[in-house]
Short mmCIF file of N, CA and C in Angstrom, two decimals:
data_model
loop_
_atom_site.label_atom_id
_atom_site.label_comp_id
_atom_site.label_asym_id
_atom_site.label_seq_id
_atom_site.Cartn_x
_atom_site.Cartn_y
_atom_site.Cartn_z
N MET A 1 47.80 131.53 170.72
CA MET A 1 48.16 131.28 172.09
C MET A 1 49.07 132.38 172.63
N LYS A 2 49.97 132.85 171.77
CA LYS A 2 50.90 133.88 172.16
C LYS A 2 50.15 135.18 172.47
N HIS A 3 49.08 135.44 171.73
CA HIS A 3 48.29 136.65 171.93
C HIS A 3 47.63 136.64 173.32
N ARG A 4 47.11 135.50 173.77
CA ARG A 4 46.46 135.39 175.06
C ARG A 4 47.48 135.59 176.18
N HIS A 5 48.70 135.11 176.03
CA HIS A 5 49.75 135.25 177.03
C HIS A 5 50.15 136.73 177.19
N ASN A 6 50.24 137.44 176.06
CA ASN A 6 50.60 138.86 176.11
C ASN A 6 49.48 139.69 176.77
N THR A 7 48.24 139.32 176.52
CA THR A 7 47.12 140.04 177.12
C THR A 7 47.13 139.87 178.63
N ALA A 8 47.38 138.65 179.12
CA ALA A 8 47.45 138.40 180.56
C ALA A 8 48.60 139.19 181.18
N ARG A 9 49.75 139.24 180.50
CA ARG A 9 50.90 139.97 181.01
C ARG A 9 50.58 141.47 181.04
N ASN A 10 49.91 141.97 180.01
CA ASN A 10 49.54 143.39 179.97
C ASN A 10 48.56 143.74 181.08
N LEU A 11 47.61 142.83 181.35
CA LEU A 11 46.64 143.07 182.42
C LEU A 11 47.34 143.09 183.78
N LYS A 12 48.30 142.18 183.98
CA LYS A 12 49.05 142.16 185.24
C LYS A 12 49.84 143.45 185.39
N GLY A 13 50.46 143.89 184.32
CA GLY A 13 51.23 145.14 184.36
C GLY A 13 50.34 146.33 184.65
N LEU A 14 49.16 146.36 184.03
CA LEU A 14 48.21 147.44 184.26
C LEU A 14 47.72 147.42 185.70
N PHE A 15 47.41 146.23 186.22
CA PHE A 15 46.96 146.10 187.60
C PHE A 15 48.04 146.58 188.56
N CYS A 16 49.28 146.16 188.34
CA CYS A 16 50.38 146.59 189.23
C CYS A 16 50.57 148.10 189.19
N THR A 17 50.47 148.68 188.01
CA THR A 17 50.63 150.13 187.87
C THR A 17 49.52 150.86 188.62
N LEU A 18 48.28 150.41 188.47
CA LEU A 18 47.16 151.03 189.18
C LEU A 18 47.30 150.87 190.68
N PHE A 19 47.70 149.69 191.13
CA PHE A 19 47.86 149.42 192.55
C PHE A 19 48.93 150.32 193.15
N LEU A 20 50.07 150.43 192.48
CA LEU A 20 51.15 151.29 192.98
C LEU A 20 50.73 152.76 192.95
N GLY A 21 49.96 153.14 191.96
CA GLY A 21 49.47 154.51 191.89
C GLY A 21 48.54 154.83 193.04
N LEU A 22 47.65 153.90 193.39
CA LEU A 22 46.75 154.11 194.52
C LEU A 22 47.50 154.19 195.83
N ILE A 23 48.50 153.33 196.00
CA ILE A 23 49.29 153.34 197.23
C ILE A 23 50.05 154.65 197.36
N SER A 24 50.68 155.10 196.29
CA SER A 24 51.44 156.35 196.36
C SER A 24 50.50 157.54 196.59
N ALA A 25 49.30 157.52 196.02
CA ALA A 25 48.34 158.60 196.25
C ALA A 25 47.89 158.61 197.71
N ALA A 26 47.73 157.43 198.28
CA ALA A 26 47.33 157.34 199.68
C ALA A 26 48.41 157.91 200.59
N PHE A 27 49.68 157.63 200.28
CA PHE A 27 50.76 158.15 201.11
C PHE A 27 50.93 159.66 200.93
N MET A 28 50.65 160.16 199.74
CA MET A 28 50.79 161.58 199.48
C MET A 28 49.74 162.39 200.24
N THR A 29 48.56 161.82 200.50
CA THR A 29 47.50 162.53 201.20
C THR A 29 47.34 162.03 202.63
N ALA A 30 48.33 161.33 203.15
CA ALA A 30 48.25 160.83 204.51
C ALA A 30 48.28 161.99 205.49
N ALA A 31 47.62 161.79 206.62
CA ALA A 31 47.59 162.82 207.64
C ALA A 31 48.98 163.03 208.22
N ALA A 32 49.31 164.26 208.47
CA ALA A 32 50.59 164.62 209.07
C ALA A 32 50.30 165.43 210.33
N GLN A 33 51.25 165.44 211.23
CA GLN A 33 51.07 166.21 212.46
C GLN A 33 51.17 167.70 212.15
N VAL A 34 50.15 168.42 212.58
CA VAL A 34 50.09 169.85 212.39
C VAL A 34 50.16 170.49 213.78
N THR A 35 50.99 171.50 213.93
CA THR A 35 51.10 172.21 215.19
C THR A 35 50.74 173.67 214.97
N GLY A 36 50.50 174.37 216.05
CA GLY A 36 50.19 175.78 215.91
C GLY A 36 50.05 176.46 217.25
N THR A 37 49.84 177.77 217.17
CA THR A 37 49.65 178.61 218.34
C THR A 37 48.43 179.49 218.10
N VAL A 38 47.54 179.54 219.09
CA VAL A 38 46.34 180.36 219.00
C VAL A 38 46.49 181.54 219.96
N THR A 39 46.39 182.76 219.44
CA THR A 39 46.50 183.97 220.25
C THR A 39 45.38 184.94 219.91
N ASP A 40 45.25 185.97 220.76
CA ASP A 40 44.31 187.04 220.43
C ASP A 40 45.07 188.14 219.69
N THR A 41 44.40 189.23 219.39
CA THR A 41 45.03 190.29 218.60
C THR A 41 46.14 191.01 219.35
N ASP A 42 46.19 190.86 220.68
CA ASP A 42 47.26 191.45 221.48
C ASP A 42 48.44 190.50 221.64
N GLY A 43 48.35 189.30 221.06
CA GLY A 43 49.43 188.33 221.16
C GLY A 43 49.36 187.44 222.40
N GLU A 44 48.28 187.57 223.18
CA GLU A 44 48.11 186.73 224.37
C GLU A 44 47.62 185.35 223.97
N PRO A 45 48.20 184.29 224.54
CA PRO A 45 47.75 182.93 224.19
C PRO A 45 46.33 182.68 224.67
N LEU A 46 45.57 181.93 223.88
CA LEU A 46 44.19 181.59 224.22
C LEU A 46 44.15 180.15 224.74
N THR A 47 44.37 180.02 226.03
CA THR A 47 44.37 178.71 226.69
C THR A 47 42.99 178.08 226.56
N GLY A 48 42.93 176.84 226.08
CA GLY A 48 41.67 176.13 225.96
C GLY A 48 40.94 176.36 224.66
N ALA A 49 41.54 177.10 223.72
CA ALA A 49 40.90 177.28 222.41
C ALA A 49 40.71 175.89 221.79
N THR A 50 39.60 175.70 221.09
CA THR A 50 39.28 174.41 220.50
C THR A 50 39.61 174.43 219.02
N ILE A 51 40.32 173.38 218.58
CA ILE A 51 40.67 173.22 217.17
C ILE A 51 40.07 171.91 216.71
N ILE A 52 39.16 171.97 215.73
CA ILE A 52 38.48 170.78 215.21
C ILE A 52 38.73 170.68 213.71
N VAL A 53 39.12 169.48 213.25
CA VAL A 53 39.26 169.24 211.82
C VAL A 53 37.86 168.93 211.31
N GLN A 54 37.31 169.82 210.47
CA GLN A 54 35.94 169.68 210.00
C GLN A 54 35.75 168.38 209.23
N GLY A 55 34.61 167.74 209.48
CA GLY A 55 34.28 166.50 208.80
C GLY A 55 34.90 165.27 209.43
N THR A 56 35.61 165.45 210.55
CA THR A 56 36.23 164.32 211.25
C THR A 56 35.92 164.44 212.74
N LYS A 57 36.43 163.50 213.50
CA LYS A 57 36.32 163.55 214.95
C LYS A 57 37.62 164.01 215.58
N LEU A 58 38.56 164.49 214.76
CA LEU A 58 39.85 164.96 215.25
C LEU A 58 39.70 166.33 215.88
N ALA A 59 40.21 166.49 217.10
CA ALA A 59 40.12 167.77 217.79
C ALA A 59 41.28 167.90 218.77
N ALA A 60 41.57 169.13 219.12
CA ALA A 60 42.61 169.42 220.10
C ALA A 60 42.23 170.68 220.85
N ALA A 61 42.83 170.86 222.02
CA ALA A 61 42.63 172.08 222.80
C ALA A 61 43.99 172.72 223.01
N ALA A 62 44.03 174.04 222.92
CA ALA A 62 45.28 174.76 223.10
C ALA A 62 45.71 174.68 224.57
N ASP A 63 47.02 174.52 224.79
CA ASP A 63 47.54 174.44 226.15
C ASP A 63 47.69 175.84 226.75
N ILE A 64 48.33 175.94 227.89
CA ILE A 64 48.45 177.21 228.60
C ILE A 64 49.18 178.28 227.79
N ASP A 65 50.03 177.87 226.87
CA ASP A 65 50.75 178.81 226.00
C ASP A 65 50.06 179.01 224.66
N GLY A 66 48.87 178.42 224.48
CA GLY A 66 48.12 178.56 223.23
C GLY A 66 48.56 177.57 222.16
N ASN A 67 49.44 176.62 222.49
CA ASN A 67 49.94 175.65 221.51
C ASN A 67 49.02 174.45 221.38
N PHE A 68 48.96 173.88 220.17
CA PHE A 68 48.18 172.68 219.92
C PHE A 68 48.90 171.80 218.92
N SER A 69 48.45 170.54 218.85
CA SER A 69 49.00 169.58 217.91
C SER A 69 47.91 168.56 217.57
N LEU A 70 47.77 168.28 216.27
CA LEU A 70 46.82 167.25 215.83
C LEU A 70 47.20 166.76 214.45
N ASP A 71 46.58 165.67 214.01
CA ASP A 71 46.85 165.10 212.69
C ASP A 71 45.81 165.60 211.70
N ALA A 72 46.28 166.09 210.56
CA ALA A 72 45.37 166.59 209.53
C ALA A 72 46.00 166.40 208.17
N LYS A 73 45.15 166.24 207.16
CA LYS A 73 45.60 166.07 205.78
C LYS A 73 45.56 167.42 205.05
N PRO A 74 46.42 167.59 204.06
CA PRO A 74 46.33 168.80 203.25
C PRO A 74 44.95 168.91 202.60
N GLY A 75 44.40 170.10 202.62
CA GLY A 75 43.07 170.34 202.06
C GLY A 75 41.98 170.34 203.11
N GLN A 76 42.22 169.72 204.27
CA GLN A 76 41.22 169.73 205.33
C GLN A 76 41.20 171.11 205.98
N VAL A 77 40.09 171.42 206.65
CA VAL A 77 39.92 172.73 207.28
C VAL A 77 39.86 172.56 208.79
N MET A 78 40.68 173.35 209.50
CA MET A 78 40.65 173.38 210.96
C MET A 78 39.77 174.56 211.38
N LYS A 79 38.77 174.28 212.22
CA LYS A 79 37.91 175.34 212.76
C LYS A 79 38.40 175.64 214.17
N VAL A 80 38.79 176.89 214.40
CA VAL A 80 39.35 177.31 215.69
C VAL A 80 38.34 178.21 216.38
N THR A 81 37.95 177.84 217.62
CA THR A 81 36.96 178.61 218.35
C THR A 81 37.44 178.90 219.77
N TYR A 82 36.93 179.99 220.32
CA TYR A 82 37.22 180.38 221.70
C TYR A 82 36.09 181.32 222.14
N VAL A 83 35.64 181.20 223.37
CA VAL A 83 34.54 182.02 223.87
C VAL A 83 34.93 183.49 223.82
N GLY A 84 34.07 184.30 223.22
CA GLY A 84 34.31 185.74 223.14
C GLY A 84 35.15 186.15 221.94
N LYS A 85 35.51 185.18 221.09
CA LYS A 85 36.32 185.47 219.90
C LYS A 85 35.57 184.99 218.66
N LEU A 86 35.85 185.63 217.53
CA LEU A 86 35.28 185.18 216.27
C LEU A 86 35.97 183.90 215.84
N PRO A 87 35.25 182.88 215.38
CA PRO A 87 35.90 181.63 214.94
C PRO A 87 36.71 181.86 213.67
N ALA A 88 37.71 181.00 213.47
CA ALA A 88 38.53 181.08 212.26
C ALA A 88 38.59 179.72 211.59
N ASP A 89 38.54 179.71 210.27
CA ASP A 89 38.70 178.50 209.48
C ASP A 89 40.08 178.57 208.81
N VAL A 90 40.91 177.56 209.08
CA VAL A 90 42.27 177.53 208.54
C VAL A 90 42.42 176.28 207.69
N LYS A 91 42.74 176.44 206.41
CA LYS A 91 42.92 175.31 205.51
C LYS A 91 44.35 174.76 205.65
N VAL A 92 44.46 173.45 205.84
CA VAL A 92 45.77 172.80 205.96
C VAL A 92 46.41 172.76 204.58
N GLN A 93 47.62 173.28 204.50
CA GLN A 93 48.34 173.34 203.24
C GLN A 93 49.41 172.26 203.18
N SER A 94 49.65 171.74 202.00
CA SER A 94 50.66 170.71 201.80
C SER A 94 52.04 171.28 202.12
N GLY A 95 52.80 170.59 202.95
CA GLY A 95 54.15 171.01 203.29
C GLY A 95 54.22 171.99 204.45
N LYS A 96 53.12 172.56 204.89
CA LYS A 96 53.12 173.49 206.01
C LYS A 96 52.69 172.74 207.27
N THR A 97 53.51 172.81 208.31
CA THR A 97 53.21 172.05 209.53
C THR A 97 52.92 172.91 210.74
N HIS A 98 53.22 174.22 210.70
CA HIS A 98 52.97 175.08 211.86
C HIS A 98 52.13 176.29 211.43
N TYR A 99 51.13 176.61 212.25
CA TYR A 99 50.21 177.71 211.95
C TYR A 99 50.13 178.64 213.15
N ASN A 100 50.23 179.94 212.91
CA ASN A 100 50.00 180.96 213.93
C ASN A 100 48.62 181.54 213.65
N ILE A 101 47.68 181.26 214.55
CA ILE A 101 46.28 181.63 214.34
C ILE A 101 45.92 182.74 215.33
N VAL A 102 45.40 183.85 214.81
CA VAL A 102 45.00 184.99 215.63
C VAL A 102 43.48 185.12 215.53
N LEU A 103 42.82 185.13 216.69
CA LEU A 103 41.36 185.27 216.74
C LEU A 103 41.00 186.69 217.16
N ASP A 104 40.08 187.31 216.42
CA ASP A 104 39.60 188.65 216.74
C ASP A 104 38.50 188.58 217.79
N SER A 105 38.34 189.65 218.54
CA SER A 105 37.29 189.73 219.56
C SER A 105 35.92 189.81 218.91
N ASP A 106 34.95 189.14 219.54
CA ASP A 106 33.56 189.22 219.11
C ASP A 106 32.83 190.01 220.18
N ASP A 107 32.89 191.34 220.06
CA ASP A 107 32.31 192.21 221.08
C ASP A 107 30.82 191.98 221.27
N LYS A 108 30.11 191.66 220.20
CA LYS A 108 28.67 191.41 220.29
C LYS A 108 28.41 190.16 221.14
N MET A 109 29.23 189.13 220.96
CA MET A 109 29.02 187.88 221.70
C MET A 109 29.30 188.06 223.19
N LEU A 110 30.22 188.94 223.55
CA LEU A 110 30.54 189.14 224.96
C LEU A 110 29.33 189.63 225.75
N ASP A 111 28.42 190.35 225.10
CA ASP A 111 27.21 190.81 225.76
C ASP A 111 26.22 189.67 225.96
N GLU A 112 26.39 188.57 225.25
CA GLU A 112 25.45 187.46 225.28
C GLU A 112 25.90 186.30 226.16
N VAL A 113 27.10 186.34 226.74
CA VAL A 113 27.65 185.21 227.48
C VAL A 113 27.54 185.47 228.97
N VAL A 114 27.13 184.46 229.72
CA VAL A 114 27.06 184.51 231.16
C VAL A 114 28.06 183.51 231.71
N VAL A 115 28.90 183.94 232.63
CA VAL A 115 29.88 183.04 233.24
C VAL A 115 29.23 182.44 234.47
N VAL A 116 29.22 181.11 234.54
CA VAL A 116 28.66 180.42 235.69
C VAL A 116 29.80 179.72 236.41
N GLY A 117 29.53 179.18 237.59
CA GLY A 117 30.58 178.60 238.41
C GLY A 117 31.29 177.41 237.81
N TYR A 118 30.76 176.77 236.82
CA TYR A 118 31.35 175.57 236.26
C TYR A 118 31.50 175.63 234.76
N GLY A 119 31.41 176.78 234.15
CA GLY A 119 31.56 176.90 232.71
C GLY A 119 30.90 178.17 232.21
N THR A 120 30.58 178.20 230.94
CA THR A 120 29.88 179.35 230.37
C THR A 120 28.70 178.86 229.55
N MET A 121 27.72 179.71 229.39
CA MET A 121 26.59 179.38 228.53
C MET A 121 25.99 180.69 228.02
N GLU A 122 25.22 180.58 226.96
CA GLU A 122 24.58 181.75 226.39
C GLU A 122 23.50 182.25 227.33
N LYS A 123 23.35 183.55 227.38
CA LYS A 123 22.39 184.17 228.28
C LYS A 123 20.98 183.65 228.04
N LYS A 124 20.61 183.44 226.78
CA LYS A 124 19.25 183.00 226.47
C LYS A 124 18.98 181.56 226.90
N ARG A 125 20.02 180.77 227.20
CA ARG A 125 19.83 179.38 227.60
C ARG A 125 19.78 179.19 229.12
N VAL A 126 20.03 180.25 229.87
CA VAL A 126 20.03 180.15 231.32
C VAL A 126 18.60 180.05 231.82
N THR A 127 18.34 179.05 232.67
CA THR A 127 16.98 178.88 233.20
C THR A 127 16.91 179.19 234.69
N SER A 128 18.02 179.52 235.31
CA SER A 128 18.01 179.83 236.73
C SER A 128 18.16 181.33 236.93
N ALA A 129 18.11 181.74 238.20
CA ALA A 129 18.21 183.15 238.53
C ALA A 129 19.65 183.64 238.34
N ILE A 130 19.78 184.84 237.82
CA ILE A 130 21.09 185.44 237.62
C ILE A 130 21.09 186.80 238.29
N THR A 131 22.17 187.10 238.98
CA THR A 131 22.34 188.40 239.57
C THR A 131 23.62 189.00 239.05
N SER A 132 23.54 190.20 238.55
CA SER A 132 24.73 190.91 238.07
C SER A 132 24.98 192.10 238.96
N ILE A 133 26.23 192.27 239.37
CA ILE A 133 26.60 193.40 240.20
C ILE A 133 27.79 194.08 239.55
N SER A 134 27.68 195.37 239.39
CA SER A 134 28.80 196.14 238.85
C SER A 134 29.43 196.94 239.98
N ALA A 135 30.54 197.57 239.70
CA ALA A 135 31.23 198.38 240.71
C ALA A 135 30.34 199.54 241.17
N ASP A 136 29.47 200.03 240.30
CA ASP A 136 28.58 201.13 240.67
C ASP A 136 27.56 200.72 241.73
N ASP A 137 27.24 199.40 241.79
CA ASP A 137 26.27 198.90 242.76
C ASP A 137 26.86 198.73 244.15
N MET A 138 28.16 198.75 244.25
CA MET A 138 28.84 198.52 245.53
C MET A 138 28.87 199.83 246.33
N MET A 139 28.92 199.69 247.65
CA MET A 139 29.05 200.86 248.50
C MET A 139 30.46 201.41 248.35
N SER A 140 30.58 202.70 248.25
CA SER A 140 31.91 203.29 248.16
C SER A 140 32.06 204.38 249.20
N GLY A 141 33.29 204.65 249.57
CA GLY A 141 33.58 205.72 250.52
C GLY A 141 33.40 205.33 251.96
N LEU A 142 33.17 204.04 252.23
CA LEU A 142 33.02 203.61 253.62
C LEU A 142 34.34 203.06 254.11
N GLY A 143 34.88 203.64 255.14
CA GLY A 143 36.15 203.16 255.68
C GLY A 143 35.98 201.79 256.30
N GLY A 144 36.91 200.89 256.05
CA GLY A 144 36.89 199.55 256.63
C GLY A 144 35.91 198.60 255.98
N ALA A 145 35.26 199.03 254.91
CA ALA A 145 34.29 198.15 254.24
C ALA A 145 35.02 197.00 253.57
N THR A 146 34.48 195.81 253.70
CA THR A 146 35.04 194.63 253.05
C THR A 146 34.12 194.20 251.93
N ILE A 147 34.56 193.26 251.15
CA ILE A 147 33.72 192.74 250.07
C ILE A 147 32.46 192.09 250.66
N ALA A 148 32.58 191.52 251.86
CA ALA A 148 31.42 190.90 252.50
C ALA A 148 30.35 191.93 252.83
N THR A 149 30.76 193.08 253.37
CA THR A 149 29.78 194.10 253.70
C THR A 149 29.25 194.78 252.43
N ALA A 150 30.08 194.86 251.40
CA ALA A 150 29.64 195.46 250.14
C ALA A 150 28.61 194.59 249.45
N LEU A 151 28.71 193.27 249.57
CA LEU A 151 27.78 192.35 248.92
C LEU A 151 26.51 192.11 249.73
N GLN A 152 26.54 192.46 251.01
CA GLN A 152 25.42 192.17 251.89
C GLN A 152 24.15 192.87 251.39
N GLY A 153 23.11 192.07 251.17
CA GLY A 153 21.83 192.58 250.72
C GLY A 153 21.75 192.83 249.22
N LYS A 154 22.81 192.60 248.49
CA LYS A 154 22.82 192.84 247.05
C LYS A 154 22.46 191.59 246.25
N ILE A 155 22.73 190.40 246.80
CA ILE A 155 22.48 189.14 246.09
C ILE A 155 21.53 188.30 246.93
N SER A 156 20.37 187.97 246.36
CA SER A 156 19.41 187.18 247.12
C SER A 156 19.95 185.77 247.35
N GLY A 157 19.80 185.29 248.58
CA GLY A 157 20.26 183.95 248.91
C GLY A 157 21.71 183.88 249.35
N LEU A 158 22.44 185.00 249.35
CA LEU A 158 23.84 185.01 249.78
C LEU A 158 23.91 185.31 251.26
N THR A 159 24.54 184.39 251.98
CA THR A 159 24.73 184.56 253.41
C THR A 159 26.22 184.76 253.66
N THR A 160 26.56 185.84 254.34
CA THR A 160 27.97 186.09 254.66
C THR A 160 28.15 185.96 256.16
N THR A 161 29.27 185.39 256.57
CA THR A 161 29.61 185.27 257.98
C THR A 161 31.00 185.83 258.19
N GLY A 162 31.24 186.35 259.37
CA GLY A 162 32.55 186.93 259.68
C GLY A 162 32.37 188.32 260.25
N SER A 163 33.48 189.04 260.31
CA SER A 163 33.42 190.39 260.86
C SER A 163 34.01 191.37 259.86
N ALA A 164 33.94 192.63 260.21
CA ALA A 164 34.46 193.68 259.33
C ALA A 164 35.95 193.90 259.54
N SER A 165 36.56 193.13 260.40
CA SER A 165 37.99 193.28 260.68
C SER A 165 38.81 192.93 259.43
N PRO A 166 39.80 193.74 259.09
CA PRO A 166 40.61 193.44 257.90
C PRO A 166 41.43 192.16 258.03
N ASN A 167 41.65 191.69 259.25
CA ASN A 167 42.43 190.46 259.46
C ASN A 167 41.57 189.21 259.55
N ALA A 168 40.26 189.38 259.59
CA ALA A 168 39.36 188.23 259.72
C ALA A 168 38.96 187.74 258.33
N SER A 169 38.71 186.45 258.24
CA SER A 169 38.22 185.90 256.98
C SER A 169 36.70 185.80 257.04
N ASN A 170 36.09 185.92 255.91
CA ASN A 170 34.64 185.85 255.82
C ASN A 170 34.22 184.58 255.12
N GLY A 171 33.03 184.12 255.44
CA GLY A 171 32.48 182.95 254.78
C GLY A 171 31.31 183.36 253.91
N TYR A 172 31.17 182.71 252.77
CA TYR A 172 30.10 183.01 251.84
C TYR A 172 29.36 181.72 251.51
N GLN A 173 28.04 181.76 251.57
CA GLN A 173 27.25 180.61 251.20
C GLN A 173 26.08 181.10 250.37
N LEU A 174 25.98 180.57 249.13
CA LEU A 174 24.93 181.00 248.23
C LEU A 174 23.86 179.93 248.15
N ARG A 175 22.67 180.26 248.60
CA ARG A 175 21.51 179.38 248.57
C ARG A 175 21.79 178.01 249.20
N GLY A 176 22.57 177.99 250.25
CA GLY A 176 22.87 176.74 250.95
C GLY A 176 21.86 176.52 252.04
N VAL A 177 22.09 177.10 253.21
CA VAL A 177 21.17 176.94 254.33
C VAL A 177 19.84 177.63 254.07
N ALA A 178 19.84 178.60 253.17
CA ALA A 178 18.60 179.33 252.88
C ALA A 178 17.76 178.64 251.81
N SER A 179 18.26 177.54 251.20
CA SER A 179 17.52 176.88 250.15
C SER A 179 16.46 175.95 250.74
N VAL A 180 15.57 175.45 249.92
CA VAL A 180 14.49 174.59 250.35
C VAL A 180 15.03 173.31 251.00
N ASN A 181 16.05 172.71 250.38
CA ASN A 181 16.64 171.46 250.90
C ASN A 181 17.77 171.71 251.87
N ALA A 182 18.16 172.95 252.05
CA ALA A 182 19.25 173.34 252.96
C ALA A 182 20.52 172.56 252.66
N GLY A 183 20.87 172.42 251.37
CA GLY A 183 22.04 171.63 250.98
C GLY A 183 23.23 172.46 250.65
#
């Protein structure tokens, strides 16, 4: 009888030890707040850079000063991305709470990105008409020329209103009244 009592006590002790071990392991790997700053190679903050903890739904965006904050566990990887920059993978280290992340320019990608009025998209995904104008395409050497007169006839569907007076304001409408629905 004494042997059965000792076995039950040993099992309880073993169970308690395992339970406490699991709890302490859970607390040791608990997510902690991680902060950081995302900049380019010149030290300029990258406002709106995206920081995602891989394998989770945790994400943050850098503020106007390039700062971010999110919860991450040691060993997890933060993927930092920004349009026109090479992405960076940063492994969260135990005991480290602040990261200074510098993203290098992706010169090849800059040739592939088109800026649209409401965001950006890859050039190959654009299904509408695109017009590109460089400074070389603009009229130069004309006294009193405004941006309205420089753009006139260069972009299909662009209607400019106003005068060439430097004190007058000009109006611009792209494919509005000239569109099929006149919207």
